[in-house]
Amino acid sequence: GFFHADPHPGNILLLGTPEHPRIGLVDLGMVGRLTPEMRNKTVDMMVAAVRSDHVALADALYAIGTPTKKIDMRAYRAEVSFLADKYLNRPLKEIDMAAMIADLVKGATKYGLEIPADFLLVGKSIMTIEGIGKEIDPDLDVFEEARPYFMDLLRKRYAPERVATDVWRGLERLSGAAYDLPQQVREIMDDLRLGRLIIQTQDLNTSRDTDRLGRRIFAGLVVAAFVLAGAWLVGRGGPLIYIGVALLLFGMTWLFWHVVLDFRRR
């Protein structure tokens, strides 16, 4: 995840021999680091760009950023689609990736999406490197040159051992949250009993909203019960893991079904 954020020609050295060239970088005063999660999101964005999938591109950029206000997703996706059309409807080697990233970041900022500083540094580095590459070889295809690295990241991302590790980490986090759940529920019930829990609504005369709130609370308690039981069984280990996973899946299915049902009742 570590990268040089200022790779201008003065910071790049050509080393080795013509048969075995190597590139050296100096002046590490401006560097950045991408977390594994950010690397995955960046790969998603680049894959969406290669496929000319505007919706996936907009969603990947949205996942990278942090909303600073409520975003009109329909207008935001239309903006990204408009900007992407300027670059993606042409052969890959003719795509100006640096300009595309710059325009996409401007469009995201326009709609209130704050892009992390390290990702902006990645964009700056890509712009600089692409400029140097085009000076050396005007026919340079940046996407084609980067393809092996993206494919390697995708292979590592979906390798069975990586997926298994991610699933296990997710279960561990879920188990930890489940152990804290009883105390949190108890505190909520105490606040409710003592009158410290206040639920505000914009329309106190609408019984439909109250009924919907009751259904959501009931569904939340049911899902919490399944998640708590499932996480406890997973934590016990042995054959009980399978029962625990089944309870977790059932709880998630119940939650999904209730969300769909609640949406249809609107």
PDB file of C-alpha atoms in Angstrom:
ATOM      1  CA  GLY A   1       0.000   0.000   0.000  1.00  0.00           C
ATOM      2  CA  PHE A   2       3.031   2.299   0.256  1.00  0.00           C
ATOM      3  CA  PHE A   3       3.652   4.582  -2.748  1.00  0.00           C
ATOM      4  CA  HIS A   4       5.754   7.551  -3.853  1.00  0.00           C
ATOM      5  CA  ALA A   5       3.481  10.585  -4.199  1.00  0.00           C
ATOM      6  CA  ASP A   6       5.834  12.851  -6.151  1.00  0.00           C
ATOM      7  CA  PRO A   7       7.389  10.779  -8.964  1.00  0.00           C
ATOM      8  CA  HIS A   8       8.517  13.613 -11.244  1.00  0.00           C
ATOM      9  CA  PRO A   9      11.511  13.008 -13.563  1.00  0.00           C
ATOM     10  CA  GLY A  10      13.999  14.399 -11.024  1.00  0.00           C
ATOM     11  CA  ASN A  11      12.964  11.729  -8.497  1.00  0.00           C
ATOM     12  CA  ILE A  12      13.268   8.774 -10.881  1.00  0.00           C
ATOM     13  CA  LEU A  13      16.521   6.987 -11.632  1.00  0.00           C
ATOM     14  CA  LEU A  14      17.063   4.445 -14.374  1.00  0.00           C
ATOM     15  CA  LEU A  15      19.323   1.726 -12.983  1.00  0.00           C
ATOM     16  CA  GLY A  16      20.591  -1.669 -14.051  1.00  0.00           C
ATOM     17  CA  THR A  17      21.456  -2.624 -17.604  1.00  0.00           C
ATOM     18  CA  PRO A  18      19.532  -2.343 -20.888  1.00  0.00           C
ATOM     19  CA  GLU A  19      18.781  -6.065 -20.615  1.00  0.00           C
ATOM     20  CA  HIS A  20      17.697  -5.852 -16.975  1.00  0.00           C
ATOM     21  CA  PRO A  21      16.587  -2.269 -16.277  1.00  0.00           C
ATOM     22  CA  ARG A  22      15.440  -1.183 -12.846  1.00  0.00           C
ATOM     23  CA  ILE A  23      13.758   1.971 -11.636  1.00  0.00           C
ATOM     24  CA  GLY A  24      14.947   3.768  -8.521  1.00  0.00           C
ATOM     25  CA  LEU A  25      13.037   6.455  -6.608  1.00  0.00           C
ATOM     26  CA  VAL A  26      14.596   9.200  -4.499  1.00  0.00           C
ATOM     27  CA  ASP A  27      13.297  12.041  -2.325  1.00  0.00           C
ATOM     28  CA  LEU A  28      10.673  10.310  -0.188  1.00  0.00           C
ATOM     29  CA  GLY A  29       9.421  13.566   1.285  1.00  0.00           C
ATOM     30  CA  MET A  30       5.953  13.019  -0.149  1.00  0.00           C
ATOM     31  CA  VAL A  31       4.594   9.493   0.207  1.00  0.00           C
ATOM     32  CA  GLY A  32       1.256   7.846   0.908  1.00  0.00           C
ATOM     33  CA  ARG A  33      -0.197   4.568   2.007  1.00  0.00           C
ATOM     34  CA  LEU A  34      -3.406   2.815   0.987  1.00  0.00           C
ATOM     35  CA  THR A  35      -5.104   0.424   3.366  1.00  0.00           C
ATOM     36  CA  PRO A  36      -6.112  -3.000   1.974  1.00  0.00           C
ATOM     37  CA  GLU A  37      -9.716  -1.797   1.915  1.00  0.00           C
ATOM     38  CA  MET A  38      -8.759   1.315  -0.059  1.00  0.00           C
ATOM     39  CA  ARG A  39      -6.706  -0.784  -2.499  1.00  0.00           C
ATOM     40  CA  ASN A  40      -9.738  -2.993  -3.113  1.00  0.00           C
ATOM     41  CA  LYS A  41     -11.940   0.035  -3.753  1.00  0.00           C
ATOM     42  CA  THR A  42      -9.358   1.507  -6.113  1.00  0.00           C
ATOM     43  CA  VAL A  43      -9.226  -1.770  -8.061  1.00  0.00           C
ATOM     44  CA  ASP A  44     -13.042  -1.764  -8.253  1.00  0.00           C
ATOM     45  CA  MET A  45     -12.917   1.742  -9.705  1.00  0.00           C
ATOM     46  CA  MET A  46     -10.286   0.850 -12.309  1.00  0.00           C
ATOM     47  CA  VAL A  47     -12.091  -2.356 -13.336  1.00  0.00           C
ATOM     48  CA  ALA A  48     -15.328  -0.388 -13.740  1.00  0.00           C
ATOM     49  CA  ALA A  49     -13.486   2.143 -15.906  1.00  0.00           C
ATOM     50  CA  VAL A  50     -12.013  -0.588 -18.126  1.00  0.00           C
ATOM     51  CA  ARG A  51     -15.483  -2.123 -18.536  1.00  0.00           C
ATOM     52  CA  SER A  52     -17.070   1.300 -19.182  1.00  0.00           C
ATOM     53  CA  ASP A  53     -19.566   0.487 -16.421  1.00  0.00           C
ATOM     54  CA  HIS A  54     -20.651   3.971 -15.370  1.00  0.00           C
ATOM     55  CA  VAL A  55     -22.884   2.865 -12.487  1.00  0.00           C
ATOM     56  CA  ALA A  56     -20.149   0.657 -11.006  1.00  0.00           C
ATOM     57  CA  LEU A  57     -17.665   3.491 -11.469  1.00  0.00           C
ATOM     58  CA  ALA A  58     -19.914   5.930  -9.608  1.00  0.00           C
ATOM     59  CA  ASP A  59     -20.536   3.427  -6.812  1.00  0.00           C
ATOM     60  CA  ALA A  60     -16.822   2.632  -6.481  1.00  0.00           C
ATOM     61  CA  LEU A  61     -15.956   6.337  -6.222  1.00  0.00           C
ATOM     62  CA  TYR A  62     -18.765   6.790  -3.689  1.00  0.00           C
ATOM     63  CA  ALA A  63     -17.342   3.911  -1.610  1.00  0.00           C
ATOM     64  CA  ILE A  64     -13.920   5.563  -1.639  1.00  0.00           C
ATOM     65  CA  GLY A  65     -15.221   8.919  -0.406  1.00  0.00           C
ATOM     66  CA  THR A  66     -17.114  10.126   2.640  1.00  0.00           C
ATOM     67  CA  PRO A  67     -20.419  12.006   2.171  1.00  0.00           C
ATOM     68  CA  THR A  68     -20.445  15.407   3.855  1.00  0.00           C
ATOM     69  CA  LYS A  69     -24.159  15.896   3.175  1.00  0.00           C
ATOM     70  CA  LYS A  70     -27.135  14.007   1.772  1.00  0.00           C
ATOM     71  CA  ILE A  71     -26.287  13.137  -1.834  1.00  0.00           C
ATOM     72  CA  ASP A  72     -28.798  12.876  -4.638  1.00  0.00           C
ATOM     73  CA  MET A  73     -27.538   9.529  -5.964  1.00  0.00           C
ATOM     74  CA  ARG A  74     -29.454   9.757  -9.228  1.00  0.00           C
ATOM     75  CA  ALA A  75     -27.939  13.157 -10.060  1.00  0.00           C
ATOM     76  CA  TYR A  76     -24.522  12.042  -8.810  1.00  0.00           C
ATOM     77  CA  ARG A  77     -24.511   8.912 -11.011  1.00  0.00           C
ATOM     78  CA  ALA A  78     -25.663  11.000 -13.985  1.00  0.00           C
ATOM     79  CA  GLU A  79     -22.758  13.400 -13.389  1.00  0.00           C
ATOM     80  CA  VAL A  80     -20.233  10.540 -13.224  1.00  0.00           C
ATOM     81  CA  SER A  81     -21.749   8.983 -16.348  1.00  0.00           C
ATOM     82  CA  PHE A  82     -21.465  12.287 -18.206  1.00  0.00           C
ATOM     83  CA  LEU A  83     -17.838  12.750 -17.145  1.00  0.00           C
ATOM     84  CA  ALA A  84     -16.909   9.138 -17.903  1.00  0.00           C
ATOM     85  CA  ASP A  85     -18.395   9.374 -21.405  1.00  0.00           C
ATOM     86  CA  LYS A  86     -15.775  11.993 -22.223  1.00  0.00           C
ATOM     87  CA  TYR A  87     -13.027   9.413 -21.794  1.00  0.00           C
ATOM     88  CA  LEU A  88     -14.302   5.840 -21.946  1.00  0.00           C
ATOM     89  CA  ASN A  89     -15.921   5.824 -25.408  1.00  0.00           C
ATOM     90  CA  ARG A  90     -12.580   5.429 -27.132  1.00  0.00           C
ATOM     91  CA  PRO A  91      -9.739   2.857 -27.378  1.00  0.00           C
ATOM     92  CA  LEU A  92      -8.011   2.215 -24.045  1.00  0.00           C
ATOM     93  CA  LYS A  93      -4.670   3.587 -25.190  1.00  0.00           C
ATOM     94  CA  GLU A  94      -6.333   6.912 -26.054  1.00  0.00           C
ATOM     95  CA  ILE A  95      -7.872   7.356 -22.610  1.00  0.00           C
ATOM     96  CA  ASP A  96      -6.332  10.170 -20.588  1.00  0.00           C
ATOM     97  CA  MET A  97      -6.530   8.430 -17.218  1.00  0.00           C
ATOM     98  CA  ALA A  98      -5.055  11.349 -15.271  1.00  0.00           C
ATOM     99  CA  ALA A  99      -7.614  13.823 -16.648  1.00  0.00           C
ATOM    100  CA  MET A 100     -10.418  11.312 -16.088  1.00  0.00           C
ATOM    101  CA  ILE A 101      -9.498  10.845 -12.410  1.00  0.00           C
ATOM    102  CA  ALA A 102      -9.214  14.618 -11.933  1.00  0.00           C
ATOM    103  CA  ASP A 103     -12.661  15.223 -13.459  1.00  0.00           C
ATOM    104  CA  LEU A 104     -14.251  12.408 -11.455  1.00  0.00           C
ATOM    105  CA  VAL A 105     -12.836  13.778  -8.202  1.00  0.00           C
ATOM    106  CA  LYS A 106     -14.142  17.264  -9.074  1.00  0.00           C
ATOM    107  CA  GLY A 107     -17.562  15.810  -9.844  1.00  0.00           C
ATOM    108  CA  ALA A 108     -17.631  13.878  -6.574  1.00  0.00           C
ATOM    109  CA  THR A 109     -16.616  16.967  -4.595  1.00  0.00           C
ATOM    110  CA  LYS A 110     -19.334  18.972  -6.329  1.00  0.00           C
ATOM    111  CA  TYR A 111     -21.959  16.636  -4.838  1.00  0.00           C
ATOM    112  CA  GLY A 112     -20.494  16.700  -1.334  1.00  0.00           C
ATOM    113  CA  LEU A 113     -18.289  13.605  -1.468  1.00  0.00           C
ATOM    114  CA  GLU A 114     -15.008  14.076   0.389  1.00  0.00           C
ATOM    115  CA  ILE A 115     -12.176  12.050  -1.170  1.00  0.00           C
ATOM    116  CA  PRO A 116      -9.394  10.796   1.167  1.00  0.00           C
ATOM    117  CA  ALA A 117      -6.075  12.616   0.898  1.00  0.00           C
ATOM    118  CA  ASP A 118      -4.121   9.436   0.127  1.00  0.00           C
ATOM    119  CA  PHE A 119      -6.377   8.659  -2.831  1.00  0.00           C
ATOM    120  CA  LEU A 120      -5.843  12.187  -4.125  1.00  0.00           C
ATOM    121  CA  LEU A 121      -2.107  11.565  -3.865  1.00  0.00           C
ATOM    122  CA  VAL A 122      -2.547   8.366  -5.881  1.00  0.00           C
ATOM    123  CA  GLY A 123      -4.328  10.383  -8.560  1.00  0.00           C
ATOM    124  CA  LYS A 124      -1.529  12.964  -8.534  1.00  0.00           C
ATOM    125  CA  SER A 125       1.080  10.210  -8.902  1.00  0.00           C
ATOM    126  CA  ILE A 126      -0.798   8.628 -11.803  1.00  0.00           C
ATOM    127  CA  MET A 127      -1.005  12.006 -13.561  1.00  0.00           C
ATOM    128  CA  THR A 128       2.740  12.559 -13.174  1.00  0.00           C
ATOM    129  CA  ILE A 129       3.748   9.049 -14.239  1.00  0.00           C
ATOM    130  CA  GLU A 130       1.377   9.080 -17.203  1.00  0.00           C
ATOM    131  CA  GLY A 131       2.832  12.404 -18.331  1.00  0.00           C
ATOM    132  CA  ILE A 132       6.384  11.027 -18.162  1.00  0.00           C
ATOM    133  CA  GLY A 133       5.334   7.854 -19.982  1.00  0.00           C
ATOM    134  CA  LYS A 134       3.634   9.784 -22.785  1.00  0.00           C
ATOM    135  CA  GLU A 135       6.755  11.903 -23.258  1.00  0.00           C
ATOM    136  CA  ILE A 136       8.868   8.759 -23.678  1.00  0.00           C
ATOM    137  CA  ASP A 137       6.279   6.857 -25.720  1.00  0.00           C
ATOM    138  CA  PRO A 138       3.286   8.825 -27.088  1.00  0.00           C
ATOM    139  CA  ASP A 139       1.506   5.528 -27.825  1.00  0.00           C
ATOM    140  CA  LEU A 140       1.759   4.346 -24.217  1.00  0.00           C
ATOM    141  CA  ASP A 141      -1.360   2.426 -23.127  1.00  0.00           C
ATOM    142  CA  VAL A 142      -1.532   3.027 -19.374  1.00  0.00           C
ATOM    143  CA  PHE A 143      -4.443   0.621 -18.879  1.00  0.00           C
ATOM    144  CA  GLU A 144      -2.650  -2.161 -20.733  1.00  0.00           C
ATOM    145  CA  GLU A 145       0.543  -1.634 -18.738  1.00  0.00           C
ATOM    146  CA  ALA A 146      -1.385  -1.616 -15.454  1.00  0.00           C
ATOM    147  CA  ARG A 147      -3.554  -4.626 -16.330  1.00  0.00           C
ATOM    148  CA  PRO A 148      -1.136  -7.306 -14.942  1.00  0.00           C
ATOM    149  CA  TYR A 149      -0.952  -5.509 -11.601  1.00  0.00           C
ATOM    150  CA  PHE A 150      -4.721  -5.149 -11.310  1.00  0.00           C
ATOM    151  CA  MET A 151      -5.186  -8.811 -12.258  1.00  0.00           C
ATOM    152  CA  ASP A 152      -2.665  -9.821  -9.609  1.00  0.00           C
ATOM    153  CA  LEU A 153      -4.544  -7.759  -7.004  1.00  0.00           C
ATOM    154  CA  LEU A 154      -7.838  -9.368  -8.062  1.00  0.00           C
ATOM    155  CA  ARG A 155      -6.353 -12.868  -7.803  1.00  0.00           C
ATOM    156  CA  LYS A 156      -5.036 -12.142  -4.320  1.00  0.00           C
ATOM    157  CA  ARG A 157      -8.322 -10.523  -3.319  1.00  0.00           C
ATOM    158  CA  TYR A 158     -10.442 -13.555  -4.267  1.00  0.00           C
ATOM    159  CA  ALA A 159      -7.948 -16.274  -3.373  1.00  0.00           C
ATOM    160  CA  PRO A 160      -9.688 -18.958  -1.231  1.00  0.00           C
ATOM    161  CA  GLU A 161      -7.367 -18.418   1.733  1.00  0.00           C
ATOM    162  CA  ARG A 162      -7.939 -14.641   1.597  1.00  0.00           C
ATOM    163  CA  VAL A 163     -11.722 -15.058   1.421  1.00  0.00           C
ATOM    164  CA  ALA A 164     -11.653 -17.549   4.314  1.00  0.00           C
ATOM    165  CA  THR A 165      -9.565 -15.153   6.408  1.00  0.00           C
ATOM    166  CA  ASP A 166     -11.921 -12.235   5.699  1.00  0.00           C
ATOM    167  CA  VAL A 167     -14.977 -14.346   6.584  1.00  0.00           C
ATOM    168  CA  TRP A 168     -13.368 -15.483   9.845  1.00  0.00           C
ATOM    169  CA  ARG A 169     -12.420 -11.916  10.770  1.00  0.00           C
ATOM    170  CA  GLY A 170     -15.979 -10.830  10.066  1.00  0.00           C
ATOM    171  CA  LEU A 171     -17.315 -13.564  12.338  1.00  0.00           C
ATOM    172  CA  GLU A 172     -14.885 -12.544  15.065  1.00  0.00           C
ATOM    173  CA  ARG A 173     -16.046  -8.919  14.874  1.00  0.00           C
ATOM    174  CA  LEU A 174     -19.663 -10.057  14.827  1.00  0.00           C
ATOM    175  CA  SER A 175     -19.037 -12.301  17.833  1.00  0.00           C
ATOM    176  CA  GLY A 176     -17.485  -9.405  19.743  1.00  0.00           C
ATOM    177  CA  ALA A 177     -20.435  -7.167  18.916  1.00  0.00           C
ATOM    178  CA  ALA A 178     -22.842  -9.920  19.973  1.00  0.00           C
ATOM    179  CA  TYR A 179     -21.214 -10.198  23.401  1.00  0.00           C
ATOM    180  CA  ASP A 180     -21.751  -6.448  23.909  1.00  0.00           C
ATOM    181  CA  LEU A 181     -25.334  -6.601  22.635  1.00  0.00           C
ATOM    182  CA  PRO A 182     -27.047  -7.793  25.873  1.00  0.00           C
ATOM    183  CA  GLN A 183     -25.578  -4.909  27.879  1.00  0.00           C
ATOM    184  CA  GLN A 184     -26.557  -2.402  25.192  1.00  0.00           C
ATOM    185  CA  VAL A 185     -30.103  -3.792  25.032  1.00  0.00           C
ATOM    186  CA  ARG A 186     -30.301  -3.674  28.838  1.00  0.00           C
ATOM    187  CA  GLU A 187     -29.242  -0.006  28.832  1.00  0.00           C
ATOM    188  CA  ILE A 188     -31.863   0.808  26.201  1.00  0.00           C
ATOM    189  CA  MET A 189     -34.578  -0.970  28.205  1.00  0.00           C
ATOM    190  CA  ASP A 190     -33.499   0.867  31.382  1.00  0.00           C
ATOM    191  CA  ASP A 191     -33.683   4.203  29.558  1.00  0.00           C
ATOM    192  CA  LEU A 192     -37.119   3.264  28.232  1.00  0.00           C
ATOM    193  CA  ARG A 193     -38.358   2.210  31.687  1.00  0.00           C
ATOM    194  CA  LEU A 194     -37.026   5.361  33.366  1.00  0.00           C
ATOM    195  CA  GLY A 195     -38.366   7.654  30.675  1.00  0.00           C
ATOM    196  CA  ARG A 196     -34.936   8.748  29.461  1.00  0.00           C
ATOM    197  CA  LEU A 197     -35.473   7.393  25.949  1.00  0.00           C
ATOM    198  CA  ILE A 198     -37.176   9.941  23.718  1.00  0.00           C
ATOM    199  CA  ILE A 199     -38.331   9.096  20.208  1.00  0.00           C
ATOM    200  CA  GLN A 200     -38.975  12.131  18.034  1.00  0.00           C
ATOM    201  CA  THR A 201     -41.140  12.090  14.951  1.00  0.00           C
ATOM    202  CA  GLN A 202     -42.129  14.845  12.564  1.00  0.00           C
ATOM    203  CA  ASP A 203     -45.784  13.797  12.457  1.00  0.00           C
ATOM    204  CA  LEU A 204     -47.202  12.655  15.796  1.00  0.00           C
ATOM    205  CA  ASN A 205     -50.657  12.089  14.299  1.00  0.00           C
ATOM    206  CA  THR A 206     -49.593   9.421  11.845  1.00  0.00           C
ATOM    207  CA  SER A 207     -50.227   5.969  13.266  1.00  0.00           C
ATOM    208  CA  ARG A 208     -48.631   4.374  10.223  1.00  0.00           C
ATOM    209  CA  ASP A 209     -45.200   5.647  11.251  1.00  0.00           C
ATOM    210  CA  THR A 210     -45.696   4.344  14.769  1.00  0.00           C
ATOM    211  CA  ASP A 211     -46.740   0.938  13.458  1.00  0.00           C
ATOM    212  CA  ARG A 212     -43.717   0.818  11.152  1.00  0.00           C
ATOM    213  CA  LEU A 213     -41.434   1.763  14.040  1.00  0.00           C
ATOM    214  CA  GLY A 214     -42.886  -1.060  16.119  1.00  0.00           C
ATOM    215  CA  ARG A 215     -42.291  -3.575  13.334  1.00  0.00           C
ATOM    216  CA  ARG A 216     -38.705  -2.405  12.968  1.00  0.00           C
ATOM    217  CA  ILE A 217     -38.024  -2.701  16.688  1.00  0.00           C
ATOM    218  CA  PHE A 218     -39.512  -6.206  16.744  1.00  0.00           C
ATOM    219  CA  ALA A 219     -37.481  -7.255  13.700  1.00  0.00           C
ATOM    220  CA  GLY A 220     -34.344  -5.799  15.255  1.00  0.00           C
ATOM    221  CA  LEU A 221     -34.861  -7.778  18.456  1.00  0.00           C
ATOM    222  CA  VAL A 222     -35.470 -11.002  16.521  1.00  0.00           C
ATOM    223  CA  VAL A 223     -32.363 -10.496  14.381  1.00  0.00           C
ATOM    224  CA  ALA A 224     -30.342  -9.597  17.488  1.00  0.00           C
ATOM    225  CA  ALA A 225     -31.445 -12.836  19.152  1.00  0.00           C
ATOM    226  CA  PHE A 226     -30.362 -14.958  16.171  1.00  0.00           C
ATOM    227  CA  VAL A 227     -27.059 -13.083  15.803  1.00  0.00           C
ATOM    228  CA  LEU A 228     -26.329 -13.373  19.519  1.00  0.00           C
ATOM    229  CA  ALA A 229     -27.078 -17.098  19.583  1.00  0.00           C
ATOM    230  CA  GLY A 230     -25.198 -17.734  16.345  1.00  0.00           C
ATOM    231  CA  ALA A 231     -22.119 -15.782  17.421  1.00  0.00           C
ATOM    232  CA  TRP A 232     -22.086 -17.560  20.793  1.00  0.00           C
ATOM    233  CA  LEU A 233     -22.195 -20.971  19.107  1.00  0.00           C
ATOM    234  CA  VAL A 234     -19.476 -19.969  16.624  1.00  0.00           C
ATOM    235  CA  GLY A 235     -17.319 -18.850  19.540  1.00  0.00           C
ATOM    236  CA  ARG A 236     -17.763 -22.253  21.200  1.00  0.00           C
ATOM    237  CA  GLY A 237     -16.078 -23.976  18.248  1.00  0.00           C
ATOM    238  CA  GLY A 238     -16.405 -27.591  17.181  1.00  0.00           C
ATOM    239  CA  PRO A 239     -19.555 -28.907  15.484  1.00  0.00           C
ATOM    240  CA  LEU A 240     -21.553 -26.043  17.006  1.00  0.00           C
ATOM    241  CA  ILE A 241     -19.936 -23.691  14.464  1.00  0.00           C
ATOM    242  CA  TYR A 242     -22.247 -25.017  11.733  1.00  0.00           C
ATOM    243  CA  ILE A 243     -25.351 -24.392  13.840  1.00  0.00           C
ATOM    244  CA  GLY A 244     -24.047 -20.931  14.697  1.00  0.00           C
ATOM    245  CA  VAL A 245     -23.407 -20.056  11.062  1.00  0.00           C
ATOM    246  CA  ALA A 246     -26.892 -21.331  10.176  1.00  0.00           C
ATOM    247  CA  LEU A 247     -28.437 -19.061  12.825  1.00  0.00           C
ATOM    248  CA  LEU A 248     -26.413 -16.090  11.566  1.00  0.00           C
ATOM    249  CA  LEU A 249     -27.549 -16.724   7.997  1.00  0.00           C
ATOM    250  CA  PHE A 250     -31.159 -17.144   9.123  1.00  0.00           C
ATOM    251  CA  GLY A 251     -30.952 -13.869  11.047  1.00  0.00           C
ATOM    252  CA  MET A 252     -29.563 -12.030   8.020  1.00  0.00           C
ATOM    253  CA  THR A 253     -32.252 -13.578   5.796  1.00  0.00           C
ATOM    254  CA  TRP A 254     -34.955 -12.509   8.249  1.00  0.00           C
ATOM    255  CA  LEU A 255     -33.551  -8.978   8.254  1.00  0.00           C
ATOM    256  CA  PHE A 256     -33.419  -8.847   4.430  1.00  0.00           C
ATOM    257  CA  TRP A 257     -36.977 -10.183   4.119  1.00  0.00           C
ATOM    258  CA  HIS A 258     -38.280  -7.662   6.651  1.00  0.00           C
ATOM    259  CA  VAL A 259     -36.541  -4.755   4.893  1.00  0.00           C
ATOM    260  CA  VAL A 260     -38.087  -5.791   1.557  1.00  0.00           C
ATOM    261  CA  LEU A 261     -41.511  -6.216   3.162  1.00  0.00           C
ATOM    262  CA  ASP A 262     -41.277  -2.859   4.916  1.00  0.00           C
ATOM    263  CA  PHE A 263     -40.251  -1.179   1.655  1.00  0.00           C
ATOM    264  CA  ARG A 264     -43.273  -2.650  -0.170  1.00  0.00           C
ATOM    265  CA  ARG A 265     -45.625  -1.375   2.526  1.00  0.00           C
ATOM    266  CA  ARG A 266     -44.541   2.227   1.971  1.00  0.00           C
TER     267      ARG A 266
END
